[in-house]
Short mmCIF file of C-alpha atoms in Angstrom, two decimals:
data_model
loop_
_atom_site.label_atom_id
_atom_site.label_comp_id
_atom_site.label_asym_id
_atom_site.label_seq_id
_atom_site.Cartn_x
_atom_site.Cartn_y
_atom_site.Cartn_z
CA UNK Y 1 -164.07 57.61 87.47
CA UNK Y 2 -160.67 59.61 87.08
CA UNK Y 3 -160.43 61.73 84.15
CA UNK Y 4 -158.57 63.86 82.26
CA UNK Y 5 -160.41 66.73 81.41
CA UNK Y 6 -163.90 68.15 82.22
CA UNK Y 7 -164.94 68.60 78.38
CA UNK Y 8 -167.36 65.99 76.12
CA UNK Y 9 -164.76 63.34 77.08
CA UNK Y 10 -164.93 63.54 80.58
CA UNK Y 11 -169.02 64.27 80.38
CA UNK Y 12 -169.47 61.06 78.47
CA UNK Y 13 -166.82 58.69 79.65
CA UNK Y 14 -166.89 59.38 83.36
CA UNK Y 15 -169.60 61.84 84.47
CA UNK Y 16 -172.53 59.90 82.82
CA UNK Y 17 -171.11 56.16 83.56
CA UNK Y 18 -170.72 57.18 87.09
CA UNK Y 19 -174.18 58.72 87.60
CA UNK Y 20 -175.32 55.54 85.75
CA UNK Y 21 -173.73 53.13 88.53
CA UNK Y 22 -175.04 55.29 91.22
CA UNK Y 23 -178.82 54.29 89.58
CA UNK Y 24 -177.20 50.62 90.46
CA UNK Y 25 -176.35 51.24 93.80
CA UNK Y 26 -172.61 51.41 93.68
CA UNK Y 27 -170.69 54.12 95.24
CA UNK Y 28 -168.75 56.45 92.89
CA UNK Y 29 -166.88 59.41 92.89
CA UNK Y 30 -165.81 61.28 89.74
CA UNK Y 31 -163.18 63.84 88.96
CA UNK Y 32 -159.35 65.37 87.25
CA UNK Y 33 -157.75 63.82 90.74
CA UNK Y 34 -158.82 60.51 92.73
CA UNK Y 35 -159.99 61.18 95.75
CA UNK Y 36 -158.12 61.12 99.38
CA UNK Y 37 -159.29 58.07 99.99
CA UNK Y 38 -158.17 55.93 97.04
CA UNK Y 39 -157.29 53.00 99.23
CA UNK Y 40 -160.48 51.99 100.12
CA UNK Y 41 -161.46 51.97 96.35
CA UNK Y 42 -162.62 48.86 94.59
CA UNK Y 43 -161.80 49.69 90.81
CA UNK Y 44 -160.66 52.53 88.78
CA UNK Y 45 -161.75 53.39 85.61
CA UNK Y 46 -158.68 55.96 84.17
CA UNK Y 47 -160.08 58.07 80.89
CA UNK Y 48 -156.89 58.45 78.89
CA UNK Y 49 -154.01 57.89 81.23
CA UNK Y 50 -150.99 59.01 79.95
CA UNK Y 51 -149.17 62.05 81.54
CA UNK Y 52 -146.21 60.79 83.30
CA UNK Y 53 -147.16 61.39 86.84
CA UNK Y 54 -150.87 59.83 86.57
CA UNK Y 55 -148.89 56.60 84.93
CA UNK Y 56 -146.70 56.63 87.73
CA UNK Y 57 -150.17 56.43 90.12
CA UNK Y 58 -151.45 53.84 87.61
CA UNK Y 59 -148.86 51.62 88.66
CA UNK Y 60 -149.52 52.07 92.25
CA UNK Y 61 -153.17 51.17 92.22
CA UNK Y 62 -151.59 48.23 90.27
CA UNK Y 63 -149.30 47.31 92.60
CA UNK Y 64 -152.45 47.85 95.37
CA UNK Y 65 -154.97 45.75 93.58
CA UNK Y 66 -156.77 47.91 91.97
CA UNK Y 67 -158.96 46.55 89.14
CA UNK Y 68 -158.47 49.17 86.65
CA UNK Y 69 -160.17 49.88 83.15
CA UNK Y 70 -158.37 51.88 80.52
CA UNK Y 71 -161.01 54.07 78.80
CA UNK Y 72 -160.48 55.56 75.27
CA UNK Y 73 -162.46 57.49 72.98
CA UNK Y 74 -160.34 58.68 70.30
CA UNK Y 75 -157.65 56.68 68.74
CA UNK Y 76 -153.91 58.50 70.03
CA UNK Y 77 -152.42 56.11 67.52
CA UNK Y 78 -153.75 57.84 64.34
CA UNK Y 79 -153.59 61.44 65.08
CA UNK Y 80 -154.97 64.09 63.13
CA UNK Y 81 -152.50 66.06 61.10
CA UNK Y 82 -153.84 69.12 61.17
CA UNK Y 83 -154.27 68.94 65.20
CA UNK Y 84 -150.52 70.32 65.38
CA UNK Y 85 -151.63 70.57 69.27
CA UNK Y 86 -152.27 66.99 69.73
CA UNK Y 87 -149.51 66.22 67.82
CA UNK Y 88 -147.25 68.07 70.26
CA UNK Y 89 -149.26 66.47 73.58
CA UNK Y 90 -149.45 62.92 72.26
CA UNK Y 91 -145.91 62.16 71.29
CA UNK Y 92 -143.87 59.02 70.71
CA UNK Y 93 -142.98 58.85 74.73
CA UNK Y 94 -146.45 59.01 75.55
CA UNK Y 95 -147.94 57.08 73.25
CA UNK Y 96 -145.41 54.26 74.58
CA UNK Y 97 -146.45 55.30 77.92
CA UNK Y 98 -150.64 54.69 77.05
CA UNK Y 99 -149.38 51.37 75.13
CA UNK Y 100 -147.73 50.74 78.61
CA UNK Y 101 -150.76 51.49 80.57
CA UNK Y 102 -153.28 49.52 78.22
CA UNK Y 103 -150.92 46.49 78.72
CA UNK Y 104 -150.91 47.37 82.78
CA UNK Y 105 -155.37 47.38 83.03
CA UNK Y 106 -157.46 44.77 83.57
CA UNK Y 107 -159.50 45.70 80.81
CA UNK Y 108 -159.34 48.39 77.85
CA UNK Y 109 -162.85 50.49 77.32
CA UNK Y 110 -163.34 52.25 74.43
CA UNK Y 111 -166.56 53.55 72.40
CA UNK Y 112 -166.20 52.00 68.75
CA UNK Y 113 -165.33 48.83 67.28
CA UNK Y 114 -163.54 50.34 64.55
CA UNK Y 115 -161.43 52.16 67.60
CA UNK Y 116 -161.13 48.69 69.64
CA UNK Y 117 -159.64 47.01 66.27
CA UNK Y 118 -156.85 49.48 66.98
CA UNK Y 119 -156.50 49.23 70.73
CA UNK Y 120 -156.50 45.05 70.38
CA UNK Y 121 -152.96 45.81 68.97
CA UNK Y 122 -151.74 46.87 72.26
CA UNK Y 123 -154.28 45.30 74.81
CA UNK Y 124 -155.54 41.65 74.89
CA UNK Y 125 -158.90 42.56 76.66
CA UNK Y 126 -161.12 45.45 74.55
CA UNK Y 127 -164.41 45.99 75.37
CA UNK Y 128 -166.73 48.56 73.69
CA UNK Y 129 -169.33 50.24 75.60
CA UNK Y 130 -171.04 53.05 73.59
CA UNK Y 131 -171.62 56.50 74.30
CA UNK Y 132 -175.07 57.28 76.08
CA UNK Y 133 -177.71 59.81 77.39
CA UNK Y 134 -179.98 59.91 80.36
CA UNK Y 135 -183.46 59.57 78.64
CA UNK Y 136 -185.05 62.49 79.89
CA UNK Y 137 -183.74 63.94 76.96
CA UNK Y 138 -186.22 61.95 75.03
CA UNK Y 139 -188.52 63.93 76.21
CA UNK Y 140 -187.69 66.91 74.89
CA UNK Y 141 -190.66 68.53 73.23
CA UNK Y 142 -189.76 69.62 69.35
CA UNK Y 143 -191.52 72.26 66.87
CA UNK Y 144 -191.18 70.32 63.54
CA UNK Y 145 -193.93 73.08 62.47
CA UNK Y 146 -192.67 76.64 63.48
CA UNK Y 147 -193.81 79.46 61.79
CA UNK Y 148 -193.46 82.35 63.86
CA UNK Y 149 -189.63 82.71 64.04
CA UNK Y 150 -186.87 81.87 62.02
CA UNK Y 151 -185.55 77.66 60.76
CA UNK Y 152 -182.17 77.03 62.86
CA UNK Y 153 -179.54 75.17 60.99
CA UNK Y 154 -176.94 74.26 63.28
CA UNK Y 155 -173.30 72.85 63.87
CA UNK Y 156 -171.65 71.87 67.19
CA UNK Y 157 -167.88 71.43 67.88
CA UNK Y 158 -164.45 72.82 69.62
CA UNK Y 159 -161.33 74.16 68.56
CA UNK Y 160 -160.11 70.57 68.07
CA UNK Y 161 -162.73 69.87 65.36
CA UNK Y 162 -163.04 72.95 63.95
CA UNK Y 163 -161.33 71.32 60.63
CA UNK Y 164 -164.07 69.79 60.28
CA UNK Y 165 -166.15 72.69 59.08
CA UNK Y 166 -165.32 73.73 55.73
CA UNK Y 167 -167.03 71.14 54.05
CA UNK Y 168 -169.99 72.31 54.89
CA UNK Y 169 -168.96 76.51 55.11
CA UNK Y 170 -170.33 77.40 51.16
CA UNK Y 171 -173.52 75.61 52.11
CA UNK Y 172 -174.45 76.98 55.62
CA UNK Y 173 -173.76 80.34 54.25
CA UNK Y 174 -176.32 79.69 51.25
CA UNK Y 175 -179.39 78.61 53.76
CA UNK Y 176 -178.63 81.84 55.74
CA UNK Y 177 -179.78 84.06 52.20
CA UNK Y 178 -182.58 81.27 51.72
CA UNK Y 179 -185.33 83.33 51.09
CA UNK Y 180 -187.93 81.35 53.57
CA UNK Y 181 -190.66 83.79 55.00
CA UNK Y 182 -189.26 83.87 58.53
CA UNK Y 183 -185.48 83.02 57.25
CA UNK Y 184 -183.11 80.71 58.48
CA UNK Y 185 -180.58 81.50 61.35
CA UNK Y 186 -177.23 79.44 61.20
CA UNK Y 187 -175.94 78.74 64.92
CA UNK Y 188 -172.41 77.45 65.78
CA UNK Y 189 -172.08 76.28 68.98
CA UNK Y 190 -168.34 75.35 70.29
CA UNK Y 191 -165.98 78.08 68.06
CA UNK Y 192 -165.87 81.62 68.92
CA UNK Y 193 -167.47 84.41 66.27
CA UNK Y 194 -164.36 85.42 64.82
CA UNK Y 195 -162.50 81.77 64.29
CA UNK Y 196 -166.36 81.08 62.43
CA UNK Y 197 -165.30 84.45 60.26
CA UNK Y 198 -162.02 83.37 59.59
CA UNK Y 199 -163.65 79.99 58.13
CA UNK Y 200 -165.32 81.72 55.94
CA UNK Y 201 -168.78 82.09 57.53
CA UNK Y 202 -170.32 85.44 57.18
CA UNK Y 203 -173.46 87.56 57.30
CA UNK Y 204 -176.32 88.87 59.65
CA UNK Y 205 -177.80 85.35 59.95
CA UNK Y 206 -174.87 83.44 61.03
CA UNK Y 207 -173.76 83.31 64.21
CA UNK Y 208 -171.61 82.07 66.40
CA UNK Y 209 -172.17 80.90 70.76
CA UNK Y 210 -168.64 79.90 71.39
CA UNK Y 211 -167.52 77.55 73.68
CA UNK Y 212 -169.36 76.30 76.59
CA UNK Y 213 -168.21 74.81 79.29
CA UNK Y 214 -170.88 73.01 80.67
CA UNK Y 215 -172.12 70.13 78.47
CA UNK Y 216 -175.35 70.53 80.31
CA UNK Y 217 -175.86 74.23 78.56
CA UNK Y 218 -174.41 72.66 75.65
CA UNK Y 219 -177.18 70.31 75.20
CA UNK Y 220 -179.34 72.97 75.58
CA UNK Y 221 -177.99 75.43 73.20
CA UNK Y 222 -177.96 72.54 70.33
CA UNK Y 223 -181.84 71.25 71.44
CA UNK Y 224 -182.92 74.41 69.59
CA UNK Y 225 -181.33 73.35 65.98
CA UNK Y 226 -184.05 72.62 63.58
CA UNK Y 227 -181.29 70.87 61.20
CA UNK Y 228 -178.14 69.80 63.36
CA UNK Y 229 -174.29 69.50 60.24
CA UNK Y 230 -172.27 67.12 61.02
CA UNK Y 231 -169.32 67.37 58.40
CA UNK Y 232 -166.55 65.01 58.80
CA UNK Y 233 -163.20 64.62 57.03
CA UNK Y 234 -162.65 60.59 56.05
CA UNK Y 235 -159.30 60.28 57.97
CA UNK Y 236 -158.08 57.39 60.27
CA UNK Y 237 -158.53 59.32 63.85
CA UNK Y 238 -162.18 60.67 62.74
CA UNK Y 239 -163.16 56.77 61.59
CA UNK Y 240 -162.52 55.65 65.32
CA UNK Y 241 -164.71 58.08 66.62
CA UNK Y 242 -168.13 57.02 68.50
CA UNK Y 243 -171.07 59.00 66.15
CA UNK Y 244 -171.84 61.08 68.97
CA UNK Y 245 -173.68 64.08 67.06
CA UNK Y 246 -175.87 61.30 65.58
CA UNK Y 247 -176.75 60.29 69.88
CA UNK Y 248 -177.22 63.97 70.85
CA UNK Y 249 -179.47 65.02 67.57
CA UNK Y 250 -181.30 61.30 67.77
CA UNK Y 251 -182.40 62.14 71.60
CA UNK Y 252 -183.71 65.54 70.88
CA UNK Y 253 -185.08 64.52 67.80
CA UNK Y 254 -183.28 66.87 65.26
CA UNK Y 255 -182.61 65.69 61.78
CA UNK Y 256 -178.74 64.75 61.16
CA UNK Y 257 -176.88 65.66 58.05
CA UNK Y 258 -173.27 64.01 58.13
CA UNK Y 259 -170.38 62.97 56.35
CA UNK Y 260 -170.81 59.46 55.06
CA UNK Y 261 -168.17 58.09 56.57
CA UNK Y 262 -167.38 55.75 59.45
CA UNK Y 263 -169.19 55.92 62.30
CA UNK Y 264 -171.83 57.88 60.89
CA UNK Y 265 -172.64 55.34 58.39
CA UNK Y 266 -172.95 52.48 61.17
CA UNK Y 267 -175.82 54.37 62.85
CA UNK Y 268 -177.44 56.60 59.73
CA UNK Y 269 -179.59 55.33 57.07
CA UNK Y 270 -179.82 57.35 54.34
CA UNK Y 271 -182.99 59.04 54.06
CA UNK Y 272 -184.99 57.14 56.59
CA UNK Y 273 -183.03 58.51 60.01
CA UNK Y 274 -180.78 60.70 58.46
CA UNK Y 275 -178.69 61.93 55.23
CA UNK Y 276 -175.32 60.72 54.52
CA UNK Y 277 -173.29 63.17 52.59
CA UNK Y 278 -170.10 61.96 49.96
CA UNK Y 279 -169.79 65.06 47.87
CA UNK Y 280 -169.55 68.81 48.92
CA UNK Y 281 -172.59 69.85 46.88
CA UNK Y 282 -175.02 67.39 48.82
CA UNK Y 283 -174.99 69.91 51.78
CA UNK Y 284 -176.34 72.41 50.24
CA UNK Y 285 -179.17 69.75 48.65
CA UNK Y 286 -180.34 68.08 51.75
CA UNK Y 287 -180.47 70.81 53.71
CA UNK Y 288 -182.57 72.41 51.03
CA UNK Y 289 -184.80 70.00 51.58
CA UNK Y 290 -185.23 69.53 55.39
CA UNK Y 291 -185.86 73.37 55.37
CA UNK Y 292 -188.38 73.07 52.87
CA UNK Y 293 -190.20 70.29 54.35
CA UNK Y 294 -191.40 70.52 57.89
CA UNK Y 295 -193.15 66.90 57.28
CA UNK Y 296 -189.63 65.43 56.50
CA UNK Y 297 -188.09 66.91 59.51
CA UNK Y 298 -190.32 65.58 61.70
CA UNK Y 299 -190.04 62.11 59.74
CA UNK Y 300 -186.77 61.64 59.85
CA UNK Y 301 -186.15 63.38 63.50
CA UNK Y 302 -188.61 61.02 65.02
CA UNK Y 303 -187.26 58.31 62.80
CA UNK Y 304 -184.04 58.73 64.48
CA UNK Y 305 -185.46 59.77 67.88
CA UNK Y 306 -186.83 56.13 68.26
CA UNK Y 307 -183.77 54.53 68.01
CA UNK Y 308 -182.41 56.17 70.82
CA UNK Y 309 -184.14 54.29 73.65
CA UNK Y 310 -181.06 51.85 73.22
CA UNK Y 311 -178.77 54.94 73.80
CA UNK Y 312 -180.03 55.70 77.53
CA UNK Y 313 -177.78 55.79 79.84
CA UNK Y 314 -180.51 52.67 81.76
CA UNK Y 315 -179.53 50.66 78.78
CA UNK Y 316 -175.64 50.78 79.20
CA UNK Y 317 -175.07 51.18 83.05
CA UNK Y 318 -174.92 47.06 83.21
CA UNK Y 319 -172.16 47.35 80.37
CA UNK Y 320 -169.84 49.62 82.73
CA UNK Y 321 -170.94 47.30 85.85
CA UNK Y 322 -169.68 44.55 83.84
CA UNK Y 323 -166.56 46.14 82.93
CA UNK Y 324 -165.75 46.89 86.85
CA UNK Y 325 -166.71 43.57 88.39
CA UNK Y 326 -163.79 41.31 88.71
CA UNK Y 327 -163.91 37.60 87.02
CA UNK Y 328 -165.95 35.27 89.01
CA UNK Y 329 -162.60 33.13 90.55
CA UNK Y 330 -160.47 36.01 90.32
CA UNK Y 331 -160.06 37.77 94.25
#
């Protein structure tokens, strides 16, 4: 599992697969570099090769016999505009070079369909294998029912997504002055406290974690949102995305507010597993009435939390075994 960065990418498209095969018995190492002894391995799966000189050891492993998988969970091709960064990293020579690469694999991975309709334009084998959890998570004890300390309304994300925010800034800033007995707290998990001040979020019951590198203490830090905000602009590179707030607040059992847009709208039904937001002033309704209502919270958390056995990492593992075995016929 060789990939290129040790963030949620990496977590979810290498870490997590390759503890998955381990469960099956198969032998896999994991990491930004492949290991020393790269010869001996069977199959490569290469998250978001790119960079010139990894595309130059693509080849190789090629030219070795490799079977190699091309995973991808956000869509390069449709960049988002305001990501001046990306826009800068990802540019027309490599782009070409990933189009390249995709053409080079024995098989193209990728989280979405709506993301795989893209890819098929440059690969002739996409294969979607979804995002998952282990499902200890599952077992994660809530407090629909607390009392004794204050409602958390959360939001999770990184300098790259931070644009996503504003949508939902006026409202998170309301249900911090909500005047409920114990008050609400508003967390943000993934942005530092003064880029949360610069967007406009303020006052003594907002704040702010920062980033944290260890998705393990990341899942910890959003298990303790009562209400988990999932705002979403509707652009091309955002549609391609796997709904992966709607996995992490499903396995804890946290009810999701998010944008209604694609993914989010594949995996949420409105008012029965979640809320589906179109219009600005809908953040500020819903999330009146989750904190309001511990008897909804728990109705739609669990509602959502039940889905999730299909989400385990046990319930995928066969997908990415799949995915590495060669064709029966093919040496």
């Amino acid at each position: 599992m060789w990939s290129a960065d040790e963030a949620g990418s990496g977590f979810y498209r290498a870490v997590l697969p390759g503890m998955s095969l381990q469960w099956l018995g198969h032998t896999v190492s994991g990491g930004m570099r492949l290991p020393p002894d790269w010869p001996t391995l069977d199959a490569v799966v290469g998250c978001r090769v790119a960079q010139l000189e990894p595309s130059l050891m693509w080849r190789r492993l090629k030219d070795d016999g490799k079977r190699l998988v091309l995973d991808l969970d956000d869509d390069y091709f449709h960049l988002d505009p305001v990501n001046r960064a990306a826009g800068a990293t990802w540019d027309k020579a490599m782009r070409q070079r990933l189009a390249d690469l995709m053409a080079l694999a024995d098989l193209v991975t990728c989280c979405s369909e709506p993301l795989a309709a893209v890819l098929r334009n440059y690969a002739a084998d996409v294969r979607v294998i979804p995002n998952g959890l282990p499902a200890q998570y599952l077992g994660v004890p809530r407090d629909y029912e607390a009392t004794d300390r204050p409602l958390f309304v959360g939001w999770a994300g990184s300098s790259s997504t931070v644009a996503e925010l504003p949508d939902a800034v006026r409202a998170l800033n309301r249900i911090a002055r909500y005047p409920r007995p114990d008050g609400v707290q508003v967390r943000i998990v993934g942005i530092a406290p003064e880029r949360a001040m610069m967007l406009g979020l303020r006052g003594r019951r907002v704040g702010a974690l920062g980033w944290v590198a260890k998705h393990e203490q990341y899942l910890q830090a959003v298990a303790e949102f009562d209400v988990w905000c999932a705002p979403y602009r509707d652009i091309p590179f955002n549609r391609g995305k796997f709904a992966t707030k709607f996995l992490e607040a499903s396995m804890l059992g946290i009810p999701l507010i998010a944008s209604d847009i694609e993914p989010y709208r594949r995996m949420i039904r409105h008012g029965e597993n979640g809320f589906l937001v179109r219009h600005e002033h809908q953040w500020g309704k819903y999330l009146k009435l989750l904190v309001d209502d511990p008897g909804l919270r728990q109705r739609i958390g669990m509602a959502a939390r039940s889905e999730a056995s299909g989400s385990i990492l046990q319930a995928l593992n066969r997908q990415w075994e799949s995915a590495l075995a060669a064709p029966v016929g093919v040496a």
